[in-house]
């Protein structure tokens, strides 16, 4: 029988094997530490993507490494953490490079102003890896980058922060996409940086609106800025506005209140013109209340800013009643000057002021449809019929892919103690009425909104009634004519320039700029 061999390990071999294993472990540990501490290459960048459910993406390049795809900042998972910013505005953001050897990229200090006015600050951490991490939510969207212009849709925006290491950005704003800015809800704020022009700098203010030239000594009426409750109206940028209308026609159509706004627009735009000789009225007309049609050309921008008078938007004519020919308002026929409006790129309409005189209010033998003159017709009914005629003209002749249409709401009058022809006045007012004041919302505005809502052509309603109603101090009053003119009539309907119509144009500018930004994303 063969002798069985025994299995044994000699002590020398055991020591050699243990030493080899230990040395390998020590080498692997030091090699791992060395690899983890390698510096990041400056050639790589981190791209922070803000996505909504659409395919549009907003990108912020931060000079870091690896991508972060973030749809919004709630419903966080994995190794991301952030405070839920519902109904908030992101006002300050700081970004920094890797802070430790665990390969964590730190994006810190998200500071948000919440609806109740409080401020919240949170830190967002993202794991640097080759695999894309996603943070999703449906409550937030990018509002604007590097601009005070407020928009409410997803935009394509890309900014690159070139500094290495810690970078700070105060231009990123986030707003709940379910809550639009309520422009009419706010207050007037005294602002020493206003007005944006003066009577001396603008040659286009006619006598009726040139309150300072007519002897008004107080200047505070020029220095009020409208501040909505939950957003900011961007300060009017004359250069940018001229770029927006480069090669286009900006046309104001309406009564003398629209002429008020049109003159304001001319004055605002002149702030960007170096050579006034390159701005002129195409027919050499000087602005007065007697002539109703004007076309100013801005040569360097190949654009025109025009005004066409029409008190009612429909045709003022005459009809025979018995043996007499009487003045009528043809509420089924557009104004005869409508051919001048066609082809404009931006149309700003208004009507309301003249629907308050004795003929329209009484409605006796005044409103005409076809060959019929109504013996009596309610002014609200007639106003609705006239606006329907206007809406039909817009839907028929305006190409919405070329032309933006605006309809400005009625501007309030502030007569006390009577009307314009019965001793009404507003001379004593030197400040806006208190913020607690709430005037009645005009029925005419409601009618306009209803008709606009039924049109196939998009029309933007510029609701300036409420914010203007606070400004009893903004009317010419006795300063609507040269000193020494004998007249007991005060103007508490029109507005001094500079003044309230400048705010109307800032709101118009905001809408045009918002439209431009939206078009860039499409």
Coordinates of C-alpha atoms in Angstrom, one line a residue:
X1 CA 0.0 0.0 0.0
X2 CA 1.4 3.4 -1.1
X3 CA 2.3 5.9 1.7
X4 CA 0.0 9.0 1.7
X5 CA 1.9 12.4 1.4
X6 CA 1.0 15.2 3.9
X7 CA 0.2 18.8 2.7
X8 CA 2.0 21.7 4.6
X9 CA 3.1 25.3 4.0
X10 CA 6.5 26.3 5.1
X11 CA 6.8 29.6 7.2
X12 CA 9.1 31.2 4.7
X13 CA 6.6 30.8 1.8
X14 CA 3.7 32.1 3.9
X15 CA 5.6 35.3 4.8
X16 CA 6.5 36.0 1.2
X17 CA 2.9 35.5 0.1
X18 CA 1.6 37.9 2.8
X19 CA 4.1 40.6 2.0
X20 CA 3.2 40.5 -1.7
X21 CA -0.5 40.9 -1.0
X22 CA 0.1 43.8 1.5
X23 CA 2.4 45.6 -0.9
X24 CA -0.2 45.3 -3.7
X25 CA -2.9 46.7 -1.5
X26 CA -0.8 49.7 -0.4
X27 CA 0.2 50.5 -4.0
X28 CA -3.5 50.3 -5.2
X29 CA -4.6 52.6 -2.3
X30 CA -2.0 55.2 -3.1
X31 CA -2.7 55.0 -6.9
X32 CA -6.4 55.5 -6.2
X33 CA -5.8 58.5 -4.0
X34 CA -3.6 60.0 -6.7
X35 CA -6.2 59.5 -9.4
X36 CA -9.0 61.0 -7.3
X37 CA -6.9 64.1 -6.7
X38 CA -6.1 64.9 -10.3
X39 CA -7.2 68.5 -11.2
X40 CA -10.1 69.1 -13.6
X41 CA -9.3 70.0 -17.1
X42 CA -10.3 73.6 -17.9
X43 CA -11.2 72.6 -21.4
X44 CA -14.4 70.8 -20.3
X45 CA -17.5 72.6 -19.4
X46 CA -20.6 71.9 -17.4
X47 CA -23.9 72.7 -19.2
X48 CA -26.9 73.2 -17.0
X49 CA -30.1 72.5 -19.0
X50 CA -33.4 73.9 -17.9
X51 CA -36.1 72.0 -19.8
X52 CA -39.9 72.0 -19.8
X53 CA -42.1 69.4 -21.4
X54 CA -41.4 71.0 -24.8
X55 CA -38.3 70.3 -26.9
X56 CA -37.0 73.8 -26.2
X57 CA -33.9 73.9 -24.0
X58 CA -32.2 76.8 -22.1
X59 CA -28.5 76.2 -21.5
X60 CA -26.2 77.9 -19.1
X61 CA -22.5 77.1 -19.6
X62 CA -20.6 77.3 -16.3
X63 CA -17.0 76.3 -17.2
X64 CA -17.2 73.1 -15.1
X65 CA -17.4 69.5 -16.2
X66 CA -20.2 67.0 -17.1
X67 CA -23.8 67.8 -18.0
X68 CA -26.7 68.4 -15.7
X69 CA -30.2 68.1 -17.2
X70 CA -32.7 69.8 -15.0
X71 CA -36.3 70.3 -16.0
X72 CA -37.2 72.3 -13.0
X73 CA -36.3 72.4 -9.3
X74 CA -38.8 70.3 -7.5
X75 CA -39.5 66.5 -7.2
X76 CA -35.8 65.9 -6.6
X77 CA -34.3 62.4 -6.5
X78 CA -31.0 60.6 -6.4
X79 CA -28.1 62.8 -5.1
X80 CA -29.7 66.1 -5.9
X81 CA -31.3 68.3 -3.3
X82 CA -33.0 71.7 -3.5
X83 CA -35.8 73.7 -2.0
X84 CA -39.1 73.6 -3.9
X85 CA -39.5 77.2 -5.3
X86 CA -43.2 77.3 -6.0
X87 CA -44.5 80.7 -7.1
X88 CA -41.0 82.2 -6.6
X89 CA -38.4 84.2 -8.5
X90 CA -34.8 83.0 -8.5
X91 CA -32.8 86.2 -7.9
X92 CA -29.3 85.0 -7.0
X93 CA -27.2 81.9 -8.0
X94 CA -23.6 81.0 -7.3
X95 CA -21.7 78.2 -9.0
X96 CA -18.4 76.6 -7.9
X97 CA -16.1 73.9 -9.0
X98 CA -15.4 70.5 -7.3
X99 CA -14.9 70.9 -3.6
X100 CA -13.8 67.5 -2.4
X101 CA -12.3 64.3 -3.6
X102 CA -15.7 62.6 -3.8
X103 CA -16.2 64.3 -7.2
X104 CA -19.2 66.4 -6.2
X105 CA -19.9 69.5 -8.2
X106 CA -21.4 72.2 -6.0
X107 CA -24.0 74.6 -7.3
X108 CA -24.9 76.7 -4.3
X109 CA -26.9 79.6 -2.9
X110 CA -30.2 79.5 -4.8
X111 CA -32.0 82.5 -3.3
X112 CA -35.7 82.9 -4.0
X113 CA -38.2 85.6 -3.1
X114 CA -41.5 83.8 -2.2
X115 CA -45.0 85.1 -2.6
X116 CA -45.2 86.1 1.0
X117 CA -42.1 88.3 0.7
X118 CA -39.8 85.9 2.5
X119 CA -36.4 84.8 1.2
X120 CA -35.3 81.2 0.9
X121 CA -31.8 80.0 0.2
X122 CA -30.9 76.4 -0.8
X123 CA -28.0 74.4 -2.3
X124 CA -28.2 72.1 -5.3
X125 CA -25.6 69.3 -5.5
X126 CA -25.0 67.3 -8.6
X127 CA -22.9 64.1 -8.9
X128 CA -20.2 64.5 -11.6
X129 CA -20.6 61.4 -13.7
X130 CA -20.9 60.4 -17.3
X131 CA -24.5 59.4 -16.8
X132 CA -27.1 62.2 -17.1
X133 CA -29.2 62.9 -14.0
X134 CA -32.6 64.5 -14.3
X135 CA -34.5 66.6 -11.9
X136 CA -38.1 67.0 -13.0
X137 CA -41.0 69.3 -12.1
X138 CA -43.9 71.1 -13.9
X139 CA -44.1 74.2 -11.7
X140 CA -41.2 76.3 -12.8
X141 CA -39.7 77.8 -16.0
X142 CA -37.1 80.2 -17.1
X143 CA -38.4 83.7 -17.3
X144 CA -35.4 85.8 -18.5
X145 CA -31.6 85.8 -18.7
X146 CA -29.6 89.0 -18.6
X147 CA -32.7 91.1 -19.1
X148 CA -35.4 92.8 -17.1
X149 CA -38.0 92.0 -19.8
X150 CA -40.6 89.7 -18.4
X151 CA -41.8 86.8 -20.5
X152 CA -44.0 83.9 -19.6
X153 CA -42.9 81.1 -22.0
X154 CA -39.9 78.8 -22.3
X155 CA -37.0 80.6 -24.0
X156 CA -33.8 79.5 -25.8
X157 CA -31.1 81.3 -23.8
X158 CA -27.4 80.6 -23.5
X159 CA -24.9 82.5 -21.4
X160 CA -21.3 81.5 -20.7
X161 CA -19.7 82.4 -17.3
X162 CA -16.0 82.6 -18.2
X163 CA -14.5 82.9 -14.7
X164 CA -12.9 79.7 -13.3
X165 CA -13.6 78.6 -9.8
X166 CA -16.5 80.3 -8.1
X167 CA -18.8 82.2 -10.5
X168 CA -21.9 84.3 -9.5
X169 CA -24.9 85.1 -11.7
X170 CA -27.8 87.4 -10.7
X171 CA -29.5 87.2 -14.1
X172 CA -31.3 83.9 -13.8
X173 CA -34.9 84.2 -12.9
X174 CA -37.5 81.5 -12.5
X175 CA -41.3 82.0 -12.4
X176 CA -44.2 79.7 -12.0
X177 CA -45.5 79.2 -15.5
X178 CA -49.1 79.0 -14.2
X179 CA -49.1 82.6 -12.9
X180 CA -48.7 85.4 -15.4
X181 CA -47.8 88.9 -14.4
X182 CA -50.9 91.0 -13.5
X183 CA -49.7 94.4 -14.8
X184 CA -52.8 96.4 -13.7
X185 CA -52.4 95.3 -10.1
X186 CA -49.7 97.5 -8.5
X187 CA -48.9 101.0 -7.4
X188 CA -47.1 104.1 -8.5
X189 CA -43.6 104.5 -7.1
X190 CA -41.7 107.8 -7.0
X191 CA -38.6 107.5 -9.0
X192 CA -36.0 110.3 -9.4
X193 CA -34.6 108.6 -12.5
X194 CA -37.7 109.6 -14.5
X195 CA -38.7 111.2 -16.8
X196 CA -37.0 109.6 -19.8
X197 CA -37.1 112.9 -21.8
X198 CA -38.0 116.5 -21.2
X199 CA -40.0 119.2 -22.9
X200 CA -36.7 120.7 -24.0
X201 CA -35.3 117.5 -25.5
X202 CA -38.5 116.6 -27.5
X203 CA -39.8 118.9 -30.2
X204 CA -42.9 116.8 -30.9
X205 CA -45.1 117.7 -27.8
X206 CA -48.0 119.9 -29.0
X207 CA -49.2 122.8 -26.9
X208 CA -52.1 120.8 -25.3
X209 CA -49.8 118.3 -23.7
X210 CA -46.7 120.5 -22.9
X211 CA -47.6 121.4 -19.3
X212 CA -44.1 122.5 -18.3
X213 CA -43.9 124.9 -21.2
X214 CA -47.3 126.2 -20.4
X215 CA -46.2 127.2 -16.9
X216 CA -46.6 124.2 -14.6
X217 CA -44.0 124.6 -12.0
X218 CA -44.2 121.3 -10.0
X219 CA -42.2 118.4 -11.6
X220 CA -43.3 115.5 -9.5
X221 CA -46.0 114.4 -12.0
X222 CA -43.1 113.3 -14.3
X223 CA -41.4 111.1 -11.8
X224 CA -43.8 108.3 -11.0
X225 CA -43.1 104.8 -12.2
X226 CA -45.8 102.1 -12.3
X227 CA -44.7 99.0 -10.2
X228 CA -46.9 95.9 -10.7
X229 CA -47.3 93.7 -7.6
X230 CA -45.5 90.6 -8.8
X231 CA -43.2 91.7 -11.7
X232 CA -41.3 94.6 -13.1
X233 CA -42.1 96.6 -16.3
X234 CA -38.8 97.0 -18.1
X235 CA -37.5 100.5 -18.5
X236 CA -38.1 101.8 -22.0
X237 CA -35.0 101.3 -24.1
X238 CA -35.2 103.6 -27.1
X239 CA -32.4 101.9 -29.1
X240 CA -33.9 98.4 -28.6
X241 CA -37.4 99.7 -29.5
X242 CA -36.0 101.2 -32.7
X243 CA -34.4 97.9 -33.5
X244 CA -37.8 96.2 -32.9
X245 CA -39.4 98.4 -35.5
X246 CA -36.5 98.6 -37.9
X247 CA -37.9 98.6 -41.5
X248 CA -41.5 98.5 -40.1
X249 CA -44.5 100.7 -39.6
X250 CA -45.7 101.4 -36.1
X251 CA -49.2 102.9 -36.4
X252 CA -51.5 104.5 -33.8
X253 CA -55.2 104.7 -34.7
X254 CA -57.8 106.4 -32.6
X255 CA -58.8 109.6 -30.9
X256 CA -56.7 112.4 -29.3
X257 CA -55.9 110.2 -26.4
X258 CA -54.0 107.9 -28.8
X259 CA -52.4 111.0 -30.3
X260 CA -51.2 111.6 -26.7
X261 CA -49.6 108.2 -26.6
X262 CA -48.2 108.6 -30.1
X263 CA -46.4 111.8 -29.2
X264 CA -45.0 110.1 -26.1
X265 CA -43.6 107.4 -28.3
X266 CA -41.9 109.9 -30.6
X267 CA -40.3 111.6 -27.6
X268 CA -39.2 108.3 -26.1
X269 CA -37.6 107.2 -29.4
X270 CA -35.8 110.5 -29.8
X271 CA -33.6 109.6 -26.9
X272 CA -31.7 107.2 -29.2
X273 CA -31.3 109.6 -32.1
X274 CA -28.0 111.4 -32.5
X275 CA -29.0 113.5 -35.5
X276 CA -32.5 114.9 -35.2
X277 CA -32.4 115.9 -38.8
X278 CA -32.8 112.3 -39.7
X279 CA -36.3 112.2 -38.2
X280 CA -39.0 114.1 -40.1
X281 CA -42.7 114.2 -41.0
X282 CA -43.0 112.9 -44.5
X283 CA -45.3 115.7 -45.6
X284 CA -43.6 118.4 -43.6
X285 CA -46.5 118.8 -41.2
X286 CA -46.2 120.3 -37.7
X287 CA -48.1 118.5 -35.0
X288 CA -51.3 120.3 -34.0
X289 CA -54.7 119.1 -32.9
X290 CA -56.2 120.5 -36.2
X291 CA -54.5 117.9 -38.4
X292 CA -55.2 114.3 -37.7
X293 CA -52.7 112.3 -39.9
X294 CA -49.0 112.2 -39.4
X295 CA -46.1 109.9 -40.6
X296 CA -42.7 110.4 -39.0
X297 CA -39.8 108.6 -40.7
X298 CA -36.7 107.5 -38.7
X299 CA -34.1 107.4 -41.5
X300 CA -31.4 105.4 -39.8
X301 CA -33.8 102.6 -39.0
X302 CA -36.0 102.9 -42.1
X303 CA -39.1 102.8 -40.0
X304 CA -42.2 105.1 -39.6
X305 CA -44.2 106.0 -36.5
X306 CA -47.7 107.1 -37.7
X307 CA -50.9 108.4 -36.2
X308 CA -54.3 108.5 -37.9
X309 CA -57.3 110.1 -36.2
X310 CA -60.6 108.4 -35.9
X311 CA -62.9 109.1 -33.0
X312 CA -65.0 106.0 -33.2
X313 CA -63.1 103.6 -35.6
X314 CA -66.3 103.5 -37.7
X315 CA -67.5 106.0 -40.3
X316 CA -68.9 109.4 -39.4
X317 CA -71.4 110.5 -42.1
X318 CA -74.7 112.1 -42.8
X319 CA -78.2 110.7 -43.6
X320 CA -81.5 112.3 -44.5
X321 CA -84.3 112.2 -42.0
X322 CA -87.4 113.8 -43.4
X323 CA -86.4 117.0 -45.1
X324 CA -83.1 117.3 -43.1
X325 CA -79.7 115.8 -43.4
X326 CA -78.3 115.0 -40.0
X327 CA -75.0 113.7 -38.8
X328 CA -74.9 110.0 -38.1
X329 CA -72.4 107.4 -37.0
X330 CA -72.4 104.3 -39.3
X331 CA -71.7 101.6 -36.8
X332 CA -71.7 98.9 -39.6
X333 CA -69.0 100.6 -41.7
X334 CA -65.3 101.0 -40.9
X335 CA -63.8 104.4 -40.9
X336 CA -63.0 105.7 -44.4
X337 CA -59.3 106.2 -43.5
X338 CA -58.8 102.4 -42.9
X339 CA -56.9 102.0 -46.1
X340 CA -54.0 103.9 -44.5
X341 CA -53.8 101.4 -41.6
X342 CA -53.5 98.4 -43.9
X343 CA -50.1 96.8 -44.2
X344 CA -48.8 98.2 -40.9
X345 CA -46.5 95.9 -38.8
X346 CA -47.8 97.1 -35.4
X347 CA -51.2 98.6 -34.9
X348 CA -52.3 100.3 -31.7
X349 CA -56.1 101.1 -31.6
X350 CA -58.3 102.9 -29.1
X351 CA -61.7 104.4 -28.9
X352 CA -63.9 105.3 -25.9
X353 CA -63.5 109.0 -25.2
X354 CA -66.0 110.3 -27.8
X355 CA -68.6 107.7 -26.8
X356 CA -69.5 109.9 -23.9
X357 CA -70.6 113.1 -25.6
X358 CA -74.3 114.1 -25.7
X359 CA -75.0 112.6 -29.1
X360 CA -73.7 109.2 -28.4
X361 CA -75.2 109.0 -24.9
X362 CA -78.7 110.2 -26.1
X363 CA -78.5 107.9 -29.2
X364 CA -81.4 109.8 -30.8
X365 CA -81.4 109.6 -34.7
X366 CA -77.7 109.2 -34.5
X367 CA -76.7 105.6 -35.1
X368 CA -77.0 104.2 -38.6
X369 CA -76.9 100.7 -40.0
X370 CA -77.2 100.4 -43.8
X371 CA -80.0 102.8 -44.7
X372 CA -81.7 102.7 -41.3
X373 CA -81.1 105.5 -38.7
X374 CA -82.1 104.2 -35.3
X375 CA -84.6 106.6 -33.6
X376 CA -83.0 105.6 -30.3
X377 CA -80.2 103.2 -29.5
X378 CA -78.4 102.5 -26.3
X379 CA -74.8 103.7 -26.3
X380 CA -73.4 100.3 -25.0
X381 CA -75.2 98.4 -27.8
X382 CA -74.0 100.8 -30.4
X383 CA -70.4 100.6 -29.1
X384 CA -70.5 96.8 -29.3
X385 CA -71.8 96.9 -32.9
X386 CA -69.0 99.4 -33.8
X387 CA -66.4 97.2 -32.2
X388 CA -67.8 94.2 -34.0
X389 CA -67.4 96.1 -37.3
X390 CA -63.8 96.9 -36.4
X391 CA -63.1 93.3 -35.5
X392 CA -64.5 92.0 -38.8
X393 CA -62.2 94.4 -40.6
X394 CA -59.2 93.2 -38.6
X395 CA -60.0 89.5 -39.3
X396 CA -60.4 90.2 -43.0
X397 CA -57.5 92.5 -43.8
X398 CA -54.8 91.9 -41.2
X399 CA -52.3 89.1 -41.7
X400 CA -51.4 88.0 -38.1
X401 CA -48.1 86.5 -39.3
X402 CA -47.0 90.0 -40.3
X403 CA -48.9 92.4 -38.0
X404 CA -49.2 92.6 -34.2
X405 CA -52.5 94.2 -33.1
X406 CA -53.1 96.0 -29.8
X407 CA -56.2 97.6 -28.4
X408 CA -55.6 100.1 -25.6
X409 CA -58.3 100.3 -22.9
X410 CA -60.1 103.5 -22.1
X411 CA -58.2 106.2 -20.3
X412 CA -60.1 107.8 -17.3
X413 CA -61.0 111.5 -16.9
X414 CA -60.9 113.2 -13.5
X415 CA -63.3 116.1 -13.5
X416 CA -64.6 117.3 -10.2
X417 CA -67.5 119.7 -9.7
X418 CA -68.8 119.3 -13.3
X419 CA -67.6 118.2 -16.8
X420 CA -65.3 119.9 -19.2
X421 CA -67.9 122.4 -20.3
X422 CA -69.6 122.9 -16.9
X423 CA -66.8 124.0 -14.7
X424 CA -65.1 120.6 -14.0
X425 CA -61.6 120.9 -12.6
X426 CA -58.6 118.8 -11.4
X427 CA -56.1 121.7 -10.7
X428 CA -55.7 120.9 -7.1
X429 CA -54.2 117.5 -7.5
X430 CA -50.4 117.2 -7.2
X431 CA -50.0 113.5 -6.3
X432 CA -51.6 110.2 -7.3
X433 CA -54.6 109.1 -5.4
X434 CA -54.0 106.6 -2.6
X435 CA -53.4 103.0 -3.4
X436 CA -56.6 102.0 -1.6
X437 CA -58.7 103.8 -4.3
X438 CA -60.6 101.5 -6.6
X439 CA -62.6 103.1 -9.4
X440 CA -65.3 101.2 -11.3
X441 CA -64.2 99.1 -14.3
X442 CA -65.7 100.7 -17.4
X443 CA -68.3 98.7 -19.2
X444 CA -66.7 99.6 -22.5
X445 CA -63.5 97.7 -21.5
X446 CA -65.6 94.6 -20.8
X447 CA -67.2 94.9 -24.2
X448 CA -63.8 95.2 -25.9
X449 CA -62.5 92.2 -24.1
X450 CA -65.5 90.1 -25.1
X451 CA -65.2 91.0 -28.8
X452 CA -61.4 90.4 -28.8
X453 CA -62.0 87.0 -27.3
X454 CA -64.1 86.0 -30.3
X455 CA -61.8 87.2 -33.0
X456 CA -59.6 84.8 -35.1
X457 CA -56.8 87.4 -35.2
X458 CA -54.8 87.6 -32.0
X459 CA -55.2 91.1 -30.4
X460 CA -53.4 92.2 -27.2
X461 CA -55.5 94.2 -24.8
X462 CA -53.4 96.9 -23.2
X463 CA -55.3 97.5 -20.0
X464 CA -54.1 100.9 -18.7
X465 CA -57.4 102.1 -17.2
X466 CA -56.8 101.1 -13.5
X467 CA -53.2 102.3 -13.3
X468 CA -54.1 105.6 -15.0
X469 CA -57.1 106.1 -12.7
X470 CA -54.7 106.8 -9.8
X471 CA -53.1 109.7 -11.7
X472 CA -55.4 112.6 -11.2
X473 CA -52.3 114.7 -11.0
X474 CA -51.2 113.8 -14.5
X475 CA -53.7 115.9 -16.5
X476 CA -52.9 119.3 -18.1
X477 CA -55.7 121.0 -16.1
X478 CA -55.1 124.7 -16.7
X479 CA -51.7 124.0 -18.2
X480 CA -53.0 122.8 -21.6
X481 CA -52.5 126.2 -23.2
X482 CA -50.0 129.0 -23.2
X483 CA -49.9 131.3 -20.1
X484 CA -52.2 134.3 -20.5
X485 CA -54.8 132.5 -22.6
X486 CA -58.2 133.4 -21.2
X487 CA -60.3 130.2 -20.8
X488 CA -62.1 128.7 -17.9
X489 CA -62.1 125.2 -19.3
X490 CA -59.7 122.7 -17.7
X491 CA -58.4 119.6 -19.4
X492 CA -58.8 116.7 -17.1
X493 CA -59.0 114.0 -19.9
X494 CA -55.6 114.3 -21.7
X495 CA -52.2 113.9 -20.1
X496 CA -49.1 116.0 -19.7
X497 CA -45.9 114.9 -21.4
X498 CA -43.7 113.6 -20.0
X499 CA -46.2 111.7 -18.0
X500 CA -48.6 108.8 -17.8
X501 CA -48.7 107.9 -21.5
X502 CA -44.9 107.0 -21.2
X503 CA -45.9 104.2 -19.0
X504 CA -48.5 103.0 -21.6
X505 CA -45.6 102.8 -24.1
X506 CA -43.4 101.0 -21.6
X507 CA -46.1 98.3 -21.4
X508 CA -46.3 98.2 -25.2
X509 CA -42.5 97.9 -25.4
X510 CA -42.6 95.0 -22.9
X511 CA -45.1 93.1 -25.1
X512 CA -43.1 93.7 -28.3
X513 CA -39.9 92.6 -26.7
X514 CA -41.6 89.5 -25.2
X515 CA -42.9 88.6 -28.7
X516 CA -39.4 89.0 -30.1
X517 CA -37.9 86.7 -27.5
X518 CA -40.7 84.1 -28.1
X519 CA -40.0 84.1 -31.8
X520 CA -36.3 83.3 -31.2
X521 CA -37.3 80.0 -29.6
X522 CA -39.4 78.9 -32.5

